[in-house]
mmCIF file of C-alpha atoms in Angstrom:
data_model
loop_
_atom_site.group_PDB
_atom_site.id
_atom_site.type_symbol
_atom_site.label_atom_id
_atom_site.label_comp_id
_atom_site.label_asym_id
_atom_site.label_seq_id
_atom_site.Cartn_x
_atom_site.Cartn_y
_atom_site.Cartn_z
ATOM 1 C CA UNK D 1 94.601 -29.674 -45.956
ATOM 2 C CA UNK D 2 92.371 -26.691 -45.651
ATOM 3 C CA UNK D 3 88.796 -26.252 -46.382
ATOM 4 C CA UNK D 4 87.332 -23.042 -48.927
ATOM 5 C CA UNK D 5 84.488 -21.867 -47.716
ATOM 6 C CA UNK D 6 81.438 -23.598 -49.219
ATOM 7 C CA UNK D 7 78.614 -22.276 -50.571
ATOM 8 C CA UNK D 8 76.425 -20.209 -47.764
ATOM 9 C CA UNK D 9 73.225 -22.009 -46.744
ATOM 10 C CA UNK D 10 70.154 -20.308 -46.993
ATOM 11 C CA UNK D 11 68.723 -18.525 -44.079
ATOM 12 C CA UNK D 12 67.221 -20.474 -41.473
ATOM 13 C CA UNK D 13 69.044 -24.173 -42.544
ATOM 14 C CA UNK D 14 71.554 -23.755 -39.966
ATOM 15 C CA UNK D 15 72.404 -26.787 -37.599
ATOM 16 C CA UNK D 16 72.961 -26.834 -33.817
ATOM 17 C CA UNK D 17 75.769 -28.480 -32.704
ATOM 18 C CA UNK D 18 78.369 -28.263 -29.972
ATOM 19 C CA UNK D 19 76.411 -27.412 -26.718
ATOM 20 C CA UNK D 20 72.934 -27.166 -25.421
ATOM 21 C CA UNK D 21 72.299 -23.787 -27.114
ATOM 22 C CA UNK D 22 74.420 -24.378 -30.258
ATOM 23 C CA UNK D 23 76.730 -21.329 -29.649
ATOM 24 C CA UNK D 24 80.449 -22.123 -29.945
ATOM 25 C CA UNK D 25 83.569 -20.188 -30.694
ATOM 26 C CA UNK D 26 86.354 -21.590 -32.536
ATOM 27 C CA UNK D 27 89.791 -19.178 -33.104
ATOM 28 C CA UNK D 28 91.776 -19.865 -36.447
ATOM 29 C CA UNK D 29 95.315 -19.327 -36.842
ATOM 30 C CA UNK D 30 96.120 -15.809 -36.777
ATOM 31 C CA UNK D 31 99.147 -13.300 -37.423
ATOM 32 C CA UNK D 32 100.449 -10.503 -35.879
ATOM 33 C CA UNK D 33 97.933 -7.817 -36.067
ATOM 34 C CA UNK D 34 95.687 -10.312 -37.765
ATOM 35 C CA UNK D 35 92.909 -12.913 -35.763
ATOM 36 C CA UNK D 36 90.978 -15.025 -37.423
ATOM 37 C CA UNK D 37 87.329 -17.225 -35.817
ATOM 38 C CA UNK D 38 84.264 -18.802 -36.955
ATOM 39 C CA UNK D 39 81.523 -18.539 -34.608
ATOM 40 C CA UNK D 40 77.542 -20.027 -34.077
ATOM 41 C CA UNK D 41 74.798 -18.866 -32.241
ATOM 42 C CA UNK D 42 71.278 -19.502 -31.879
ATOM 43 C CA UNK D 43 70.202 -16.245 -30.207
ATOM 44 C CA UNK D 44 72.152 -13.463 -28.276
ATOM 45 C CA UNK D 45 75.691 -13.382 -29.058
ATOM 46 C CA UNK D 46 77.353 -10.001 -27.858
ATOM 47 C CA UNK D 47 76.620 -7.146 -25.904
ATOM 48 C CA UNK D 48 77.823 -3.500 -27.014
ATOM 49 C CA UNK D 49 81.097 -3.402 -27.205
ATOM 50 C CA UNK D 50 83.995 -2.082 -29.303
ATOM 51 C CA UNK D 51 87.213 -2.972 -30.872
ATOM 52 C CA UNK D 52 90.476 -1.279 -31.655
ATOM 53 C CA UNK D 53 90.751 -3.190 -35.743
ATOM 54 C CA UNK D 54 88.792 -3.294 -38.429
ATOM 55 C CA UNK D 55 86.785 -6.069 -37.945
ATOM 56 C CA UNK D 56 85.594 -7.861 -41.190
ATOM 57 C CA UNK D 57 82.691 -10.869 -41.632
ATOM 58 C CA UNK D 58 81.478 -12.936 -44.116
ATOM 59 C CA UNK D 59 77.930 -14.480 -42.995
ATOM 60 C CA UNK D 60 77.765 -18.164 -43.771
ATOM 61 C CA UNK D 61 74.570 -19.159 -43.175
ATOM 62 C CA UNK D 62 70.948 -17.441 -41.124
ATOM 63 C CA UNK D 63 70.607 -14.025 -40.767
ATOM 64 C CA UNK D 64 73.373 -11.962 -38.453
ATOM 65 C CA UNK D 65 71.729 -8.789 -36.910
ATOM 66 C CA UNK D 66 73.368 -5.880 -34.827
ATOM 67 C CA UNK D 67 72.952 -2.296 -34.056
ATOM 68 C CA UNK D 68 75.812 0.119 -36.031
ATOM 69 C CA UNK D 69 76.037 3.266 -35.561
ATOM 70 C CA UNK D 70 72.346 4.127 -34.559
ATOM 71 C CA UNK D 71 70.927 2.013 -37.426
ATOM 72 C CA UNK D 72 70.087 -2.641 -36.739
ATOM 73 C CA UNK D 73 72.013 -4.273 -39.664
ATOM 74 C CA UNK D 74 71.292 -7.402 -41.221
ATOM 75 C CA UNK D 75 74.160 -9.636 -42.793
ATOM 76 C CA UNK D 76 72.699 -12.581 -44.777
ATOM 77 C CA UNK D 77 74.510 -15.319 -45.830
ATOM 78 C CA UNK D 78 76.670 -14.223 -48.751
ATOM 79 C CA UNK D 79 77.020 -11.014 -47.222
ATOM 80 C CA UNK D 80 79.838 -9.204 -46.006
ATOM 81 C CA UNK D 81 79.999 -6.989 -42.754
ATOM 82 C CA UNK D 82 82.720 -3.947 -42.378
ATOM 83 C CA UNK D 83 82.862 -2.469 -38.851
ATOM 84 C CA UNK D 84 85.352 0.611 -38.260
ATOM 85 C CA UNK D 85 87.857 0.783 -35.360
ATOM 86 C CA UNK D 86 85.966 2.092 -31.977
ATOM 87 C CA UNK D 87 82.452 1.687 -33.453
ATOM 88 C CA UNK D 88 79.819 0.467 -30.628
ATOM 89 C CA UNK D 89 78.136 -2.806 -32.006
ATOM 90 C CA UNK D 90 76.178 -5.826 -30.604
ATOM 91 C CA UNK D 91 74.925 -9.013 -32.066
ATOM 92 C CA UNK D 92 71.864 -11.367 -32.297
ATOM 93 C CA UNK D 93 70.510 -13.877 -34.505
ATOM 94 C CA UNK D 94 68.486 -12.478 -36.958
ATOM 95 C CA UNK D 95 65.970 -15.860 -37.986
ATOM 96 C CA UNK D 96 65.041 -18.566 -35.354
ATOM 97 C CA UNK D 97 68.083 -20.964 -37.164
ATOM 98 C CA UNK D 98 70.463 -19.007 -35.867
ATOM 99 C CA UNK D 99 73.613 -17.692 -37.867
ATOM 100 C CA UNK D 100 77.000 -18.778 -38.527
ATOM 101 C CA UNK D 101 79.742 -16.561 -39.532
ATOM 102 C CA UNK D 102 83.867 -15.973 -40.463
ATOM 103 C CA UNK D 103 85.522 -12.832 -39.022
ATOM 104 C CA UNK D 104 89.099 -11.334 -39.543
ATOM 105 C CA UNK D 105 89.906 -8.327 -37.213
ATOM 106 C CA UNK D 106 92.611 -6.366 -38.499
ATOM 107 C CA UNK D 107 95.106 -3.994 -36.749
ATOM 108 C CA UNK D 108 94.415 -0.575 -38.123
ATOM 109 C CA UNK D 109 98.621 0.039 -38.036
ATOM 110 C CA UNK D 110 98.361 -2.692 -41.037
ATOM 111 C CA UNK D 111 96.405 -1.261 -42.510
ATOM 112 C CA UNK D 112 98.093 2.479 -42.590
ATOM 113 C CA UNK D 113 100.875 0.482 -43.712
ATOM 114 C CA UNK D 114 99.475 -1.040 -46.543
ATOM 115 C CA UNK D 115 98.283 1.688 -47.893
ATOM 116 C CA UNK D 116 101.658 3.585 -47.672
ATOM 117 C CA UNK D 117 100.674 7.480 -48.032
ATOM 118 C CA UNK D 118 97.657 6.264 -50.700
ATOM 119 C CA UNK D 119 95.262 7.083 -48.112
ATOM 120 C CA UNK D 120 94.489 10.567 -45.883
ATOM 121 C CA UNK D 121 93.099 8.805 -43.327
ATOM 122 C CA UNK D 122 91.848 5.458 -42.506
ATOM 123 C CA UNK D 123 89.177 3.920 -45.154
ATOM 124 C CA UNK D 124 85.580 4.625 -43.429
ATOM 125 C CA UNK D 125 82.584 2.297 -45.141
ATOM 126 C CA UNK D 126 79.486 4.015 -44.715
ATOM 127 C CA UNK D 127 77.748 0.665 -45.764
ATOM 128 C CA UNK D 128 78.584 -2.025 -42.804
ATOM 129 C CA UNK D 129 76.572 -4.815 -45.162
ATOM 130 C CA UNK D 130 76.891 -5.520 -48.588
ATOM 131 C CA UNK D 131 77.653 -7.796 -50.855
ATOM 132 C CA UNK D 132 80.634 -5.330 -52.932
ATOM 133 C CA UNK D 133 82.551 -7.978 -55.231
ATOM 134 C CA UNK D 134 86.281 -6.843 -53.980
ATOM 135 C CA UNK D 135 85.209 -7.209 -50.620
ATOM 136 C CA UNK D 136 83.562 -10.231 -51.191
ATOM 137 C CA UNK D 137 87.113 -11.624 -52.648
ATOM 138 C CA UNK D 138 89.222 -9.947 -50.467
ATOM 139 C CA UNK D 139 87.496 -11.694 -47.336
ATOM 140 C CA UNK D 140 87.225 -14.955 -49.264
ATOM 141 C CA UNK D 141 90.623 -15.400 -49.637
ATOM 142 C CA UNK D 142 90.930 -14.597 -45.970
ATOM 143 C CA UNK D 143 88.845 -16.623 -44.356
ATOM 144 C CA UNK D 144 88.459 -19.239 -47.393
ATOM 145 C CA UNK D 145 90.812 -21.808 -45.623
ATOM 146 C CA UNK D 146 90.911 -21.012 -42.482
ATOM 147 C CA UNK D 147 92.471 -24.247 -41.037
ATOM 148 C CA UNK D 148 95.772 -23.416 -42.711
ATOM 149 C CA UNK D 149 98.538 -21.715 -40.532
ATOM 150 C CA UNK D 150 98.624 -18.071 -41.614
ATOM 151 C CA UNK D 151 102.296 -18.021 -42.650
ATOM 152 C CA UNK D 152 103.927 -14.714 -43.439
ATOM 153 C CA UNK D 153 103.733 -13.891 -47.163
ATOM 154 C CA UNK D 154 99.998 -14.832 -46.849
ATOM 155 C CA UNK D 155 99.360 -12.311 -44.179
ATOM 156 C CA UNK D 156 100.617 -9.907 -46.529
ATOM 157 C CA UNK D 157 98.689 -10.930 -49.298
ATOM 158 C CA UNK D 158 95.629 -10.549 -47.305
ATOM 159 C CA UNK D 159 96.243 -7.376 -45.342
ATOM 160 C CA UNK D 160 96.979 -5.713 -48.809
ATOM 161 C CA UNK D 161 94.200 -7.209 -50.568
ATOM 162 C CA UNK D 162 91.973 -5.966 -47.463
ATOM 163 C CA UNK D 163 93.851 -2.563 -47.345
ATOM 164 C CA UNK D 164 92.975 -2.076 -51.149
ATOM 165 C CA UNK D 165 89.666 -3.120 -50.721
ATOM 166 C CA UNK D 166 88.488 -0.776 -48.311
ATOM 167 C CA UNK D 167 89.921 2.295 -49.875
ATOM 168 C CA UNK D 168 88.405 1.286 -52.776
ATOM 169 C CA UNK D 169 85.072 1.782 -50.915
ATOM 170 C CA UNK D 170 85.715 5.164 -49.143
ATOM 171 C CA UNK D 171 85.953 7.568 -52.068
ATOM 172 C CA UNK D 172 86.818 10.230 -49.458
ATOM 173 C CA UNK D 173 90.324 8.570 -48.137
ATOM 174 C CA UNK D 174 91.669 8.464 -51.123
ATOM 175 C CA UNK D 175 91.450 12.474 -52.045
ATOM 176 C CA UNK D 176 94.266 13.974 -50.978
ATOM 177 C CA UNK D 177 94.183 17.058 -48.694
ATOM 178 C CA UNK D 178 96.273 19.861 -46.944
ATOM 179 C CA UNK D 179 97.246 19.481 -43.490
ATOM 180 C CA UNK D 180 97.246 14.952 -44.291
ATOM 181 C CA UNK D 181 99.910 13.931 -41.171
ATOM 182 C CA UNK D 182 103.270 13.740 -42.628
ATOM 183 C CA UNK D 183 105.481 10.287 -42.764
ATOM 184 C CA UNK D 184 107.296 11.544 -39.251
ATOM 185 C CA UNK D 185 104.029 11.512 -37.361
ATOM 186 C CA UNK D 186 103.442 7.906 -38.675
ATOM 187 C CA UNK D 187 106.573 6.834 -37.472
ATOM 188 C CA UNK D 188 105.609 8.946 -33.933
ATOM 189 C CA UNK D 189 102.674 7.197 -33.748
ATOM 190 C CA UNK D 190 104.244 3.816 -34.403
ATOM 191 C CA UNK D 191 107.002 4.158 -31.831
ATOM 192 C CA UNK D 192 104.052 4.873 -29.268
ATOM 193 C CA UNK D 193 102.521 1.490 -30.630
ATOM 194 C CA UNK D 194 105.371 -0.551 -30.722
ATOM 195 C CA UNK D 195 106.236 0.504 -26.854
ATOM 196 C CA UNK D 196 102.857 -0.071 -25.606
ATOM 197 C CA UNK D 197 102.987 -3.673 -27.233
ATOM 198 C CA UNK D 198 106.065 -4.282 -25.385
ATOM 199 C CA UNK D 199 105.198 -2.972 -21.778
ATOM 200 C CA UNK D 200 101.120 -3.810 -21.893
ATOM 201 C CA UNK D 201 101.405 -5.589 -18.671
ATOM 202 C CA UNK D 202 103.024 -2.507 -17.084
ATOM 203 C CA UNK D 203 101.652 1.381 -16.144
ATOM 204 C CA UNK D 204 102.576 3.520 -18.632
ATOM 205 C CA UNK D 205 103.311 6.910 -17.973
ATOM 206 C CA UNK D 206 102.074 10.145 -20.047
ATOM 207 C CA UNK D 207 105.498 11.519 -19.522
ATOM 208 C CA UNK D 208 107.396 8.192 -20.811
ATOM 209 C CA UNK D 209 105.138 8.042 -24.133
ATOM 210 C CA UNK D 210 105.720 12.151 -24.482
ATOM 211 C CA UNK D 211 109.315 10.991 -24.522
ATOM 212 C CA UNK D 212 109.115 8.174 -27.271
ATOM 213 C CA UNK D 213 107.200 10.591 -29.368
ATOM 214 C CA UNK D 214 108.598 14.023 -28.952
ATOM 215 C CA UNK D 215 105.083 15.233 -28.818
ATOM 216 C CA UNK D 216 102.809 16.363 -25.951
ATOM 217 C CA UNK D 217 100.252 13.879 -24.630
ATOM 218 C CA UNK D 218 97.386 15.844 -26.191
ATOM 219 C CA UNK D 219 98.811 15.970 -29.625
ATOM 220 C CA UNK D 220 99.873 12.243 -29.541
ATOM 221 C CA UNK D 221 96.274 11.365 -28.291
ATOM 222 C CA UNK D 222 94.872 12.970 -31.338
ATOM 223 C CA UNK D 223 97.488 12.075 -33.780
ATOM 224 C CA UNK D 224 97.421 8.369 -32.594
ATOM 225 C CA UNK D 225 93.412 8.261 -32.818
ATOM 226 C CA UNK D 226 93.842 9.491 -36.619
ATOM 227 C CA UNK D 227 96.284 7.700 -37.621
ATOM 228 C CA UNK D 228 95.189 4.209 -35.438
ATOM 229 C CA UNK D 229 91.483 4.709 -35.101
ATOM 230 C CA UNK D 230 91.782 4.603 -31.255
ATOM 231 C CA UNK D 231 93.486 6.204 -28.345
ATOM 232 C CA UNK D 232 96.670 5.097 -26.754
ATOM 233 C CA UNK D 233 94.932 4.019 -23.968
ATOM 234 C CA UNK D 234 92.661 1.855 -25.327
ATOM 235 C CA UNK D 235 95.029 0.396 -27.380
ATOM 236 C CA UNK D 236 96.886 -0.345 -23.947
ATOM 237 C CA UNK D 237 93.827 -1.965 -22.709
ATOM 238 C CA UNK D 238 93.205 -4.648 -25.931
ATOM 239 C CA UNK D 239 96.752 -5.595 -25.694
ATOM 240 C CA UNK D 240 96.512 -6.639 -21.749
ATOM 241 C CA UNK D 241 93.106 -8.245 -23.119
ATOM 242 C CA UNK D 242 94.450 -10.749 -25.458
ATOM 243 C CA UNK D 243 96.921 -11.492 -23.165
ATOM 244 C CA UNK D 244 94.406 -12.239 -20.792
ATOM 245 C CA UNK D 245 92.368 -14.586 -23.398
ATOM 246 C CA UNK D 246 96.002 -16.311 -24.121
ATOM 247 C CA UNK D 247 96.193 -16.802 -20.631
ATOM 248 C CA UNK D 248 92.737 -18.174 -20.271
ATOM 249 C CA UNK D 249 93.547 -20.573 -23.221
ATOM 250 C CA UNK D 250 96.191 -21.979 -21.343
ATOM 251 C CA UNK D 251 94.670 -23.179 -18.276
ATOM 252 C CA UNK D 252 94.648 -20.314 -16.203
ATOM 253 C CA UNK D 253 91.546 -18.831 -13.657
ATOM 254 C CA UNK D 254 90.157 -15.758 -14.574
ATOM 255 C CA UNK D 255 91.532 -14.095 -11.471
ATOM 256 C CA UNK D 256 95.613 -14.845 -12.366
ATOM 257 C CA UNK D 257 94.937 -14.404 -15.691
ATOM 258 C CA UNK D 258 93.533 -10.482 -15.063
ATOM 259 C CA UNK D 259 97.160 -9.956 -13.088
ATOM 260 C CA UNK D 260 99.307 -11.740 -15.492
ATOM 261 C CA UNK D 261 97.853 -9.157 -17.765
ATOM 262 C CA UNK D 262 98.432 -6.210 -15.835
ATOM 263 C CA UNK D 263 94.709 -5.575 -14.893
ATOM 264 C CA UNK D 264 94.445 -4.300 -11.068
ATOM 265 C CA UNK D 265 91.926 -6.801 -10.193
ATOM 266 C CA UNK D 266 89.327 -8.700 -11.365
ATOM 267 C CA UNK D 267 86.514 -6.600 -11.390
ATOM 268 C CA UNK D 268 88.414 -4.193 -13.402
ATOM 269 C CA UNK D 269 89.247 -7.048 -16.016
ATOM 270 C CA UNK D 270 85.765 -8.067 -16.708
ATOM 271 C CA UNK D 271 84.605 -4.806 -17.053
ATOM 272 C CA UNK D 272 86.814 -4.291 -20.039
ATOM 273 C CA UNK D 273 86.477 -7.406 -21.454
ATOM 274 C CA UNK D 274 82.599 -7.066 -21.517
ATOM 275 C CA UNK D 275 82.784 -3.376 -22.841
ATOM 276 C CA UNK D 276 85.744 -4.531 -25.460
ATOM 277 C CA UNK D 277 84.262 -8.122 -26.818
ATOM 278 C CA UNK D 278 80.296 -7.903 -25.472
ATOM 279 C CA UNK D 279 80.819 -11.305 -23.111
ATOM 280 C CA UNK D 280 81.864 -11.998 -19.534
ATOM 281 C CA UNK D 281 85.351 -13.678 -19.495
ATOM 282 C CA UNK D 282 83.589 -16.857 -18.226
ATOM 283 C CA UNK D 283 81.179 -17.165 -21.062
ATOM 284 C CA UNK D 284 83.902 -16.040 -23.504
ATOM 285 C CA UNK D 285 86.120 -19.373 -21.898
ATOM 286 C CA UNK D 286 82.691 -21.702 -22.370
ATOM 287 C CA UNK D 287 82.066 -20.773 -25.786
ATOM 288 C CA UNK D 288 85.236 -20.846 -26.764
ATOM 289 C CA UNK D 289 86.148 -24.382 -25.280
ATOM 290 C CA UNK D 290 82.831 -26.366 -28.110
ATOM 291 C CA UNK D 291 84.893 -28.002 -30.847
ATOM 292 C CA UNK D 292 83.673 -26.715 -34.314
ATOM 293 C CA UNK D 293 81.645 -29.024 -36.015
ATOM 294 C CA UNK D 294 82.909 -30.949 -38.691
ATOM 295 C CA UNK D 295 83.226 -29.317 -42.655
ATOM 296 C CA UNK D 296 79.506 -31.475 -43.276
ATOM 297 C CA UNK D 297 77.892 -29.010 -41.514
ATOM 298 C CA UNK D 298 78.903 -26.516 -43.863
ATOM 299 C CA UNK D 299 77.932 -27.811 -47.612
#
């Protein structure tokens, strides 16, 4: 059976568990376009780095600090977090217990879809902490039992109840305006998405993606951006990074798991992992290897 998440600790009551500093990484069962973790840490947890989804936190327990968008945030337990596609973030503890935390990170194309036309643009929260009621229910019943496989119908239900929730927060998507990119240029976009999931392990071509779209490279950069919350080619570069992490999972060295991606070397591969997830691939693996503690260490 799964567990609901129980009620947050107060700051500061956090246990250590799993290795000598406490930090540990554990991945839930995910979805297409949809991953799923709970995470500790006593002190630093990420450098700045990016991603190409939404990614969306509820803070269990201790205080969870980062910088967002030129401003350090503090998510307390009971708190949500909302960070926007391609927004620079780090992480830290914020009290001396540490922090522990849920996060879903959604694929913006979900999202778009979701939303079906009810939206000129992709929801933008202003506020990346809070403690907004549909948000708060919307992540709870995403990361409420998150030891349950993630089957189909209840990937839906969440990415709508997400979707919903975030345009219910951004006033300013839901006006609609001249000039909004027509249904065709959604399905442009997609086509571009779609191939780039398929051949992520491969070079891709301007010319070949000008070709699936029927629009110049400059136009499909822009429309893609708008309509995805990234570029193409960063897009590119995520999907060769999770393949990279599956890789990793599996058994693999860093080194064969950067070309069974379709990074050029090494080098290159932990430069983007750093820049995309704010840890070396090696520390990523060591976290990521601590079983989570039992559900006692969360009532």
């Amino acid at each position: 059976m799964g567990r609901k998440i129980a009620k947050p600790e107060p700051a500061g009551l956090e246990r250590s568990c799993g290795n000598a500093t406490g930090d540990w990484v554990t991945f839930a069962h995910s979805a297409p376009g949809i991953e799923r973790l709970e995470a500790h840490f006593t002190g630093h947890a990420y450098d700045d780095h990016r991603h190409d989804t939404y990614a969306l936190g509820l803070t269990l327990s201790g205080v969870q600090s980062f910088d967002y968008r030129g401003a350090r945030q503090d998510s307390a337990a009971g708190q949500v977090m909302v960070l926007h596609p391609d927004e620079a973030h780090n992480g830290r503890a914020g009290v001396e217990g540490g922090f522990r935390y849920r996060m879903i990170y959604l694929a913006p194309h979900l999202v778009a879809a979701a939303l079906d036309g009810r939206a000129r643009h992709l929801p933008f929260l202003r506020e990346a902490v809070s403690r907004e009621p549909r948000l708060v229910a919307a992540l709870t019943l995403a990361l409420g039992e998150i030891d349950r496989p993630l089957e189909e119908l209840a990937a839906d239900n969440v990415t709508v109840a997400l979707a919903d929730a975030l345009l219910a927060n951004d006033p300013s998507a839901r006006r609609p305006i001249r000039g909004r990119p027509p249904k065709t240029a959604h399905r442009q976009a997609d086509l571009v998405r779609q191939f780039l999931d398929a051949h992520s392990a491969e070079i891709v071509a301007s010319e070949t993606l000008e070709k699936i779209s029927g629009l110049d490279r400059f136009t499909l950069a822009r429309q893609f951006r708008h309509i995805f919350g990234t570029s193409p080619y960063n897009y590119l570069i995520m999907r060769r990074l999770e393949q990279a992490r599956r890789l990793m999972t599996a058994g693999q060295g860093l080194a064969d798991a950067a070309l069974g991606a379709g990074f050029a070397d090494q080098s290159h591969f932990t430069r983007q992992f750093k820049r995309s997830y704010g840890l070396t691939p090696g520390h990523w693996r060591h976290i990521t290897q601590h079983p989570r503690p039992g559900p006692g260490h969360l009532d």
